[in-house]
Short mmCIF file of C-alpha atoms in Angstrom, two decimals:
data_model
loop_
_atom_site.label_atom_id
_atom_site.label_comp_id
_atom_site.label_asym_id
_atom_site.label_seq_id
_atom_site.Cartn_x
_atom_site.Cartn_y
_atom_site.Cartn_z
CA UNK A 294 -0.10 -0.21 0.05
CA UNK A 295 2.87 2.50 0.65
CA UNK A 296 4.25 1.85 -2.75
CA UNK A 297 0.81 2.62 -3.98
CA UNK A 298 0.77 6.06 -2.20
CA UNK A 299 4.10 6.73 -3.37
CA UNK A 300 3.25 6.04 -6.99
CA UNK A 301 -0.19 7.46 -7.33
CA UNK A 302 -0.81 9.45 -4.06
CA UNK A 303 -3.02 8.89 -0.97
CA UNK A 304 -6.39 9.76 -2.41
CA UNK A 305 -5.93 7.31 -5.36
CA UNK A 306 -5.07 4.56 -2.79
CA UNK A 307 -7.99 5.47 -0.61
CA UNK A 308 -10.42 5.33 -3.65
CA UNK A 309 -9.09 2.20 -5.22
CA UNK A 310 -9.41 0.29 -1.76
CA UNK A 311 -12.93 1.40 -1.04
CA UNK A 312 -14.21 0.66 -4.62
CA UNK A 313 -12.45 -2.71 -5.21
CA UNK A 314 -14.35 -4.27 -2.45
CA UNK A 315 -16.94 -3.84 0.50
CA UNK A 316 -15.06 -3.30 3.74
CA UNK A 317 -15.92 -6.98 4.98
CA UNK A 318 -14.53 -8.75 2.03
CA UNK A 319 -10.96 -9.46 1.14
CA UNK A 320 -9.27 -6.95 -1.32
CA UNK A 321 -8.06 -8.43 -4.71
CA UNK A 322 -5.18 -6.34 -6.16
CA UNK A 323 -5.61 -5.00 -9.58
CA UNK A 324 -3.28 -2.69 -11.33
CA UNK A 325 -5.83 -1.92 -13.96
CA UNK A 326 -8.22 -0.68 -10.75
CA UNK A 327 -5.59 1.50 -9.55
CA UNK A 328 -5.14 3.07 -12.99
CA UNK A 329 -9.04 3.37 -13.28
CA UNK A 330 -8.91 5.17 -9.93
CA UNK A 331 -6.36 7.47 -11.05
CA UNK A 332 -8.03 8.46 -14.17
CA UNK A 333 -11.21 9.01 -12.51
CA UNK A 334 -9.59 11.63 -10.25
CA UNK A 335 -7.78 13.13 -13.00
CA UNK A 336 -11.10 13.85 -14.79
CA UNK A 337 -12.65 15.11 -11.71
CA UNK A 338 -9.59 17.55 -11.38
CA UNK A 339 -9.68 18.40 -15.07
CA UNK A 340 -13.42 18.97 -15.10
CA UNK A 341 -13.88 20.76 -11.92
CA UNK A 342 -10.66 23.05 -12.54
CA UNK A 343 -12.05 23.92 -16.05
CA UNK A 344 -15.32 25.57 -14.57
CA UNK A 345 -13.74 27.27 -11.48
CA UNK A 346 -13.35 30.43 -12.97
CA UNK A 347 -16.93 30.61 -14.07
CA UNK A 348 -18.72 29.18 -10.86
CA UNK A 349 -16.11 30.83 -8.22
CA UNK A 350 -18.27 33.85 -7.55
CA UNK A 351 -21.64 32.26 -8.38
CA UNK A 352 -24.08 31.95 -5.51
CA UNK A 353 -25.52 28.35 -5.08
CA UNK A 354 -29.15 29.49 -4.29
CA UNK A 355 -31.27 28.49 -7.43
CA UNK A 356 -34.04 30.91 -8.23
CA UNK A 357 -36.60 31.04 -10.76
CA UNK A 358 -38.30 28.50 -13.04
CA UNK A 359 -35.90 25.53 -14.10
CA UNK A 360 -35.89 24.53 -17.85
CA UNK A 361 -36.18 20.69 -18.58
CA UNK A 362 -32.38 20.19 -18.95
CA UNK A 363 -31.79 21.59 -15.45
CA UNK A 364 -34.83 19.67 -14.04
CA UNK A 365 -33.38 16.40 -15.50
CA UNK A 366 -29.87 17.30 -14.32
CA UNK A 367 -31.17 17.84 -10.74
CA UNK A 368 -33.13 14.88 -10.93
CA UNK A 369 -30.08 12.58 -11.87
CA UNK A 370 -27.88 14.03 -9.13
CA UNK A 371 -30.27 13.96 -6.25
CA UNK A 372 -31.41 10.52 -7.27
CA UNK A 373 -27.61 9.40 -7.06
CA UNK A 374 -27.23 11.40 -3.83
CA UNK A 375 -30.37 9.56 -2.25
CA UNK A 376 -28.90 6.05 -3.11
CA UNK A 377 -25.04 7.43 -1.81
CA UNK A 378 -26.65 8.38 1.45
CA UNK A 379 -28.16 4.91 1.77
CA UNK A 380 -24.82 3.30 1.02
CA UNK A 381 -22.97 5.31 3.58
CA UNK A 382 -25.59 4.29 6.19
CA UNK A 383 -24.91 0.58 5.08
CA UNK A 384 -20.89 1.23 5.08
CA UNK A 385 -21.30 0.03 1.41
CA UNK A 386 -18.12 2.37 0.22
CA UNK A 387 -17.55 0.82 -2.98
CA UNK A 388 -21.04 1.83 -4.30
CA UNK A 389 -20.47 5.07 -2.75
CA UNK A 390 -17.71 5.52 -4.76
CA UNK A 391 -19.64 4.23 -7.90
CA UNK A 392 -22.17 6.90 -7.08
CA UNK A 393 -19.60 9.55 -7.25
CA UNK A 394 -18.64 8.09 -10.74
CA UNK A 395 -22.16 8.24 -12.00
CA UNK A 396 -22.51 12.03 -10.78
CA UNK A 397 -19.24 12.93 -12.89
CA UNK A 398 -20.35 11.07 -15.93
CA UNK A 399 -23.54 13.26 -15.58
CA UNK A 400 -21.90 16.57 -14.96
CA UNK A 401 -18.77 16.29 -17.25
CA UNK A 402 -20.43 16.77 -20.62
CA UNK A 403 -21.78 20.34 -18.95
CA UNK A 404 -19.73 23.30 -20.26
CA UNK A 405 -20.93 26.68 -18.81
CA UNK A 406 -20.97 28.68 -22.16
CA UNK A 407 -23.67 30.93 -24.20
CA UNK A 408 -24.97 27.72 -25.38
CA UNK A 409 -25.23 25.89 -22.17
CA UNK A 410 -28.79 24.91 -21.16
CA UNK A 411 -27.71 24.61 -17.41
CA UNK A 412 -27.27 27.65 -15.60
CA UNK A 413 -24.20 28.39 -13.34
CA UNK A 414 -26.19 28.16 -10.06
CA UNK A 415 -27.58 24.50 -11.08
CA UNK A 416 -24.38 23.27 -12.18
CA UNK A 417 -22.64 24.68 -8.90
CA UNK A 418 -25.21 22.76 -6.77
CA UNK A 419 -24.65 19.70 -8.42
CA UNK A 420 -20.81 19.95 -8.28
CA UNK A 421 -20.95 20.54 -4.68
CA UNK A 422 -22.95 17.60 -4.08
CA UNK A 423 -20.39 15.44 -6.05
CA UNK A 424 -17.57 16.93 -3.74
CA UNK A 425 -19.27 16.46 -0.60
CA UNK A 426 -20.34 12.90 -1.24
CA UNK A 427 -16.57 11.88 -2.27
CA UNK A 428 -14.76 14.04 0.42
CA UNK A 429 -14.81 11.26 3.16
CA UNK A 430 -13.21 8.86 0.30
CA UNK A 431 -10.89 11.55 -1.26
CA UNK A 432 -10.06 14.20 1.40
CA UNK A 433 -7.14 15.92 -0.22
CA UNK A 434 -8.20 16.71 -3.76
CA UNK A 435 -12.02 17.52 -2.84
CA UNK A 436 -10.46 20.06 -0.22
CA UNK A 437 -8.48 21.83 -2.95
CA UNK A 438 -11.22 21.92 -5.44
CA UNK A 439 -14.02 23.00 -2.73
CA UNK A 440 -11.66 25.99 -2.00
CA UNK A 441 -10.89 26.52 -5.75
CA UNK A 442 -14.71 26.67 -6.66
CA UNK A 443 -15.35 29.08 -3.92
CA UNK A 444 -17.71 26.95 -1.84
CA UNK A 445 -15.83 28.00 1.41
CA UNK A 446 -17.65 31.58 1.13
CA UNK A 447 -21.10 29.72 0.98
CA UNK A 448 -20.56 26.69 3.28
CA UNK A 449 -17.41 27.15 5.12
CA UNK A 450 -14.60 24.69 4.83
CA UNK A 451 -15.37 21.38 3.59
CA UNK A 452 -14.58 19.71 6.93
CA UNK A 453 -17.33 21.68 8.45
CA UNK A 454 -19.63 22.00 5.38
CA UNK A 455 -23.16 20.55 5.93
CA UNK A 456 -24.01 17.16 4.52
CA UNK A 457 -25.85 17.54 1.03
CA UNK A 458 -29.76 16.98 1.43
CA UNK A 459 -31.88 15.17 -1.15
CA UNK A 460 -34.28 17.68 -2.64
CA UNK A 461 -37.42 15.63 -2.85
CA UNK A 462 -38.92 18.21 -5.09
CA UNK A 463 -35.97 17.44 -7.61
CA UNK A 464 -37.29 13.77 -7.81
CA UNK A 465 -40.70 14.38 -8.90
CA UNK A 466 -40.98 13.96 -12.70
CA UNK A 467 -43.67 15.56 -14.58
CA UNK A 468 -42.83 13.44 -17.60
CA UNK A 469 -41.58 9.88 -18.20
CA UNK A 470 -39.86 8.19 -21.29
CA UNK A 471 -41.30 5.00 -22.45
CA UNK A 472 -39.45 3.06 -24.79
CA UNK A 473 -41.39 1.67 -28.07
CA UNK A 474 -40.73 -1.83 -29.07
CA UNK A 475 -41.95 -3.77 -32.05
CA UNK A 476 -41.48 -7.27 -32.35
CA UNK A 477 -39.03 -7.09 -29.52
CA UNK A 478 -36.99 -4.37 -31.24
CA UNK A 479 -36.39 -0.99 -29.76
CA UNK A 480 -37.89 1.47 -32.34
CA UNK A 481 -37.70 4.80 -30.31
CA UNK A 482 -39.08 6.52 -27.31
CA UNK A 483 -42.04 8.89 -26.26
CA UNK A 484 -42.23 11.34 -23.56
CA UNK A 485 -45.57 11.22 -21.66
CA UNK A 486 -47.16 12.77 -18.37
CA UNK A 487 -45.92 11.01 -15.47
CA UNK A 488 -49.69 10.68 -14.32
CA UNK A 489 -50.91 9.40 -17.58
CA UNK A 490 -53.12 6.28 -17.76
CA UNK A 491 -52.91 3.56 -20.20
CA UNK A 492 -55.63 5.03 -22.35
CA UNK A 493 -53.83 8.15 -22.76
CA UNK A 494 -50.63 6.81 -23.39
CA UNK A 495 -52.34 4.62 -26.28
CA UNK A 496 -53.63 7.59 -27.92
#
């Protein structure tokens, strides 16, 4: 383990050991697994750093009506957060790490520019959730990013920041997507109101 820390750093070592197996199981060494953990942290660092200048002075408070893309993003992030909270309670740290990876996959394609459908406050909220979920696993990198992104002004130091709470309102979907299959083959999808009955959907 000391060799792993020397080569990759303590955060990568912590991420790998927590992701590779649940605490009660024996850890199987995997060079590919260590490389994967290192790549994930590099992706997080590059993405968060690329957004730091835009997000640093943005308030996290979300006001006004959200568009569909913002609602979808918050639904995904808060759904993942709800599962991560449950996994922390069960001490299932491998699935906590998996949740953090899912969050980054959702956030990484978002670039705050004039064509972005996501507002800065919404992205700032979601990125703050990712950093707080990952902090117990990867304390050093998340601490630096938390400071660089300006969250200290809003929440205080990461060590003392409140744990992110699930916004149950964000989990309410007004529309759902149904897959269309013909003879067992996927032919497309349609969006319908979440409370639509069978007759309304068939229309």
